[in-house]
XYZ file of N, CA and C in Angstrom:
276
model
N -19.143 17.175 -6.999
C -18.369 18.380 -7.172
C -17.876 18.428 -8.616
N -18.082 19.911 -8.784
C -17.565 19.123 -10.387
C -16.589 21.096 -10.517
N -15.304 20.682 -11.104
C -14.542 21.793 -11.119
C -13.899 21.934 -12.619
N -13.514 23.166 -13.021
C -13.090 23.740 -14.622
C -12.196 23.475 -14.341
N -11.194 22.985 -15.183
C -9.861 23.203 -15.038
C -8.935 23.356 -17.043
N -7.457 23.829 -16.656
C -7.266 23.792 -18.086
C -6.348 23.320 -17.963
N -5.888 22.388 -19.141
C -4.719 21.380 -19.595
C -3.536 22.582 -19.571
N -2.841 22.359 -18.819
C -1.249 23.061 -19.101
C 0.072 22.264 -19.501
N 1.226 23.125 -20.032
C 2.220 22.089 -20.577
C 2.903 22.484 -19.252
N 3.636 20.839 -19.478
C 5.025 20.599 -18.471
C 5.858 20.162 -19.110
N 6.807 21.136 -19.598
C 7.920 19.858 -20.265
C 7.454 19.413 -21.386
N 7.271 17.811 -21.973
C 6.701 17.448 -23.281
C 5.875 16.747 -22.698
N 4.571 17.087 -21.616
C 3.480 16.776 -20.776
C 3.080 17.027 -20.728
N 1.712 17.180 -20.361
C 0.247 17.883 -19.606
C 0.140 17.746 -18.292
N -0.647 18.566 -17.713
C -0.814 18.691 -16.370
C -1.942 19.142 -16.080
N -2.676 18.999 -15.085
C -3.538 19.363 -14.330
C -3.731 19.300 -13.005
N -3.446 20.900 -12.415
C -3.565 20.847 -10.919
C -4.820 20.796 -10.544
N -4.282 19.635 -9.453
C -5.676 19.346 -8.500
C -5.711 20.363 -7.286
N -6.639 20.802 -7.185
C -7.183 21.620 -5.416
C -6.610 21.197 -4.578
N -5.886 22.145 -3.194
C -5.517 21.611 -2.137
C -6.830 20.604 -1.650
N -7.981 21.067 -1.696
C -8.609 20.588 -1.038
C -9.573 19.345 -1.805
N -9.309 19.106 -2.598
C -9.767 18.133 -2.946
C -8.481 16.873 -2.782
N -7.494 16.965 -2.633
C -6.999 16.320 -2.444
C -6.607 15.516 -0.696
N -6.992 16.568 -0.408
C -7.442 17.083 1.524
C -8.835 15.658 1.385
N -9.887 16.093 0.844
C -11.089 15.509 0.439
C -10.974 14.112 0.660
N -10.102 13.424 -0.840
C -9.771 12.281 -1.264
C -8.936 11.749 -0.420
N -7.990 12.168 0.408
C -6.680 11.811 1.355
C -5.948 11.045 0.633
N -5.288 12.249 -0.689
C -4.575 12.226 -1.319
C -3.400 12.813 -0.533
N -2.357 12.326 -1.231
C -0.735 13.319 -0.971
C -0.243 13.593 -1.965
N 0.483 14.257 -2.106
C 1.508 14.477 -3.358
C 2.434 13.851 -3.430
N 2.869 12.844 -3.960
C 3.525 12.007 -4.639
C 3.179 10.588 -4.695
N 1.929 10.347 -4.278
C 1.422 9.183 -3.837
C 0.712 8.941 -5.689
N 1.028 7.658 -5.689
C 0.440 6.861 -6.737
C -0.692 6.813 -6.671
N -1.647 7.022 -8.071
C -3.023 6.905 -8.572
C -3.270 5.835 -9.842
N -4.397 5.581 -9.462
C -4.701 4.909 -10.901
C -5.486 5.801 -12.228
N -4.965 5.962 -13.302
C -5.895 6.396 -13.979
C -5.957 5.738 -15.127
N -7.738 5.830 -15.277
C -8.616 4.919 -16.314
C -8.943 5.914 -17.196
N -8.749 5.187 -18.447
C -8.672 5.953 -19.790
C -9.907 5.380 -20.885
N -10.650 6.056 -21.100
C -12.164 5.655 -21.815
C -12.680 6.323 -23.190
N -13.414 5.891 -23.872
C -13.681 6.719 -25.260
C -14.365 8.584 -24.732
N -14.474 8.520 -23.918
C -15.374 9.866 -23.186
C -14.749 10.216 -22.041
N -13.318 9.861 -21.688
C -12.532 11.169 -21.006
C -11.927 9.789 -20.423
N -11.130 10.454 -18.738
C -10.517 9.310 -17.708
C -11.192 9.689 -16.538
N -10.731 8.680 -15.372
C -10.596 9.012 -14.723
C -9.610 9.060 -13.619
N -9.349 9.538 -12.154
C -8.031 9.331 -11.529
C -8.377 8.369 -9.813
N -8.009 7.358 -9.838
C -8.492 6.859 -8.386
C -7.307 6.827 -8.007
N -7.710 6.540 -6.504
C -6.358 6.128 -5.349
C -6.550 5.344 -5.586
N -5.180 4.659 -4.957
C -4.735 3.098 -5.058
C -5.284 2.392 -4.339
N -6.223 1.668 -4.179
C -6.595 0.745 -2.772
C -5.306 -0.229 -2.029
N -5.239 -0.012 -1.264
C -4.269 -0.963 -0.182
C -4.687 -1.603 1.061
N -5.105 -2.606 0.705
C -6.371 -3.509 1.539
C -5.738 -3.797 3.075
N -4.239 -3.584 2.875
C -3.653 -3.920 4.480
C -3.491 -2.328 5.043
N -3.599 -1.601 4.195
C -3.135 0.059 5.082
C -3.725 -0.228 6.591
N -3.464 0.378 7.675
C -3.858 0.608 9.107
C -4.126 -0.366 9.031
N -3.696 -1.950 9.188
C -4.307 -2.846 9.874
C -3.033 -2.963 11.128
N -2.336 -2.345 11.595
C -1.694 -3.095 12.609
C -1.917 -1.594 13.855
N -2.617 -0.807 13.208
C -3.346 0.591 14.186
C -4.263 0.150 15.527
N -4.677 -0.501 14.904
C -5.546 -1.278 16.107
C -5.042 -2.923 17.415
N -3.754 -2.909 16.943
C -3.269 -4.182 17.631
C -2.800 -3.421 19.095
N -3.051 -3.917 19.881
C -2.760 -3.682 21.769
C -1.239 -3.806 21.237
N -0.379 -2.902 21.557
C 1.227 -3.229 22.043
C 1.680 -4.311 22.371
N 0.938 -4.246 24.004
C 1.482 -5.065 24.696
C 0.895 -6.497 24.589
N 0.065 -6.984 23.778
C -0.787 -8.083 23.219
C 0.199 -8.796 22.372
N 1.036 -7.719 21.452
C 1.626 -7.731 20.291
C 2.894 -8.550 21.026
N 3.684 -7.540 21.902
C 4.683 -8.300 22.671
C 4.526 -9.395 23.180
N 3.613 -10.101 23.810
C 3.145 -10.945 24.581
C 3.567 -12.031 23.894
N 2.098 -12.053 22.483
C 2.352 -12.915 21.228
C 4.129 -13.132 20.740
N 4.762 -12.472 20.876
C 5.954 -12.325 20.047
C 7.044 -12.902 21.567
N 7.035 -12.691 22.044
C 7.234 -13.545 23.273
C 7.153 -15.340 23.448
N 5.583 -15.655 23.231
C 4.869 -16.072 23.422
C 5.606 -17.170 22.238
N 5.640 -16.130 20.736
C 6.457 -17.759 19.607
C 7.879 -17.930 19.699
N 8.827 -16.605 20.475
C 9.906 -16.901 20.686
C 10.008 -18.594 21.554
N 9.848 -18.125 22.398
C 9.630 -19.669 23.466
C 9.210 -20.504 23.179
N 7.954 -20.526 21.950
C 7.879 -21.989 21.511
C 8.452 -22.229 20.178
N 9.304 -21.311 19.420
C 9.625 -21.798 18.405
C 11.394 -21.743 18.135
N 12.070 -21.672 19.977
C 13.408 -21.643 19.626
C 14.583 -22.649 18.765
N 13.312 -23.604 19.260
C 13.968 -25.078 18.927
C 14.186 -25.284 17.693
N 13.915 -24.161 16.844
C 13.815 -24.331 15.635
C 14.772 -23.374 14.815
N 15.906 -23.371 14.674
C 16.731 -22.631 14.032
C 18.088 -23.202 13.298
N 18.812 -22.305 12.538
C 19.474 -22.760 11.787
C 19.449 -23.135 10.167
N 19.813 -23.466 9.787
C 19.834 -23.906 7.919
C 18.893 -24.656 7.432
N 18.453 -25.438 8.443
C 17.257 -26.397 7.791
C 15.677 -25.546 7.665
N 15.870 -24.144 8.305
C 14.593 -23.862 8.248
C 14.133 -23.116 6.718
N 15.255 -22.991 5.671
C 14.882 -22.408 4.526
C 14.905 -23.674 3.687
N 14.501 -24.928 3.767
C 14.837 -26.243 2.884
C 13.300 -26.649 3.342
N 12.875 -27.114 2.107
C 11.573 -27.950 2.628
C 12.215 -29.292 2.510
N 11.261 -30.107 2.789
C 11.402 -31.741 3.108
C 12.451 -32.740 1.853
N 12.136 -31.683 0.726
C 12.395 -32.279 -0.655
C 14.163 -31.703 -0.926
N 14.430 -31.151 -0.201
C 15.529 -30.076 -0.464
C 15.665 -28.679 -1.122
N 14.164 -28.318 -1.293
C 14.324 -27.322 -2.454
C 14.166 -26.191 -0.951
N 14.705 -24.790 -1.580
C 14.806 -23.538 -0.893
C 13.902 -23.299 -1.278
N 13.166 -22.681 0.294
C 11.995 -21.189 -0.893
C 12.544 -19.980 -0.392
């Protein structure tokens, strides 16, 4: 796809509106962070990759509860002040 567009001022800025629908396209939003790459022969504008987005879309609920259940009970025994000290004394 390739679209005209013209540099406008904002303020002591430039701008260039993008298409509803290219941004529809890209599953862009408006106000969402981009990357843009800057080259001897123009830029360009990417989304951000976020390698964990929707990974917890697909977890069963009640799998989720189960599990979480499941380390309550085995990990009660374990609480209190000593759990932010490693062996050496240092905090993490």
């Amino acid at each position: 796809m390739t679209i005209t567009m013209q540099i406008k001022k904002s303020g002591n800025s430039a701008t260039l509106r993008i298409p509803t629908d290219v941004l529809t396209q890209l599953g862009l939003k408006i106000g969402e962070d981009v990357v843009m790459q800057v080259n001897d022969n123009g830029f360009s504008i990417e989304k951000i990759s976020h390698p964990r987005d929707g990974w917890a879309d697909n977890i069963c609920p009640v799998a989720a509860l189960i599990e979480a259940e499941n380390m309550t009970a085995e990990y009660t025994h374990l609480s209190g002040e000593g759990l932010d000290k490693w062996e050496n004394g240092e905090i993490w």
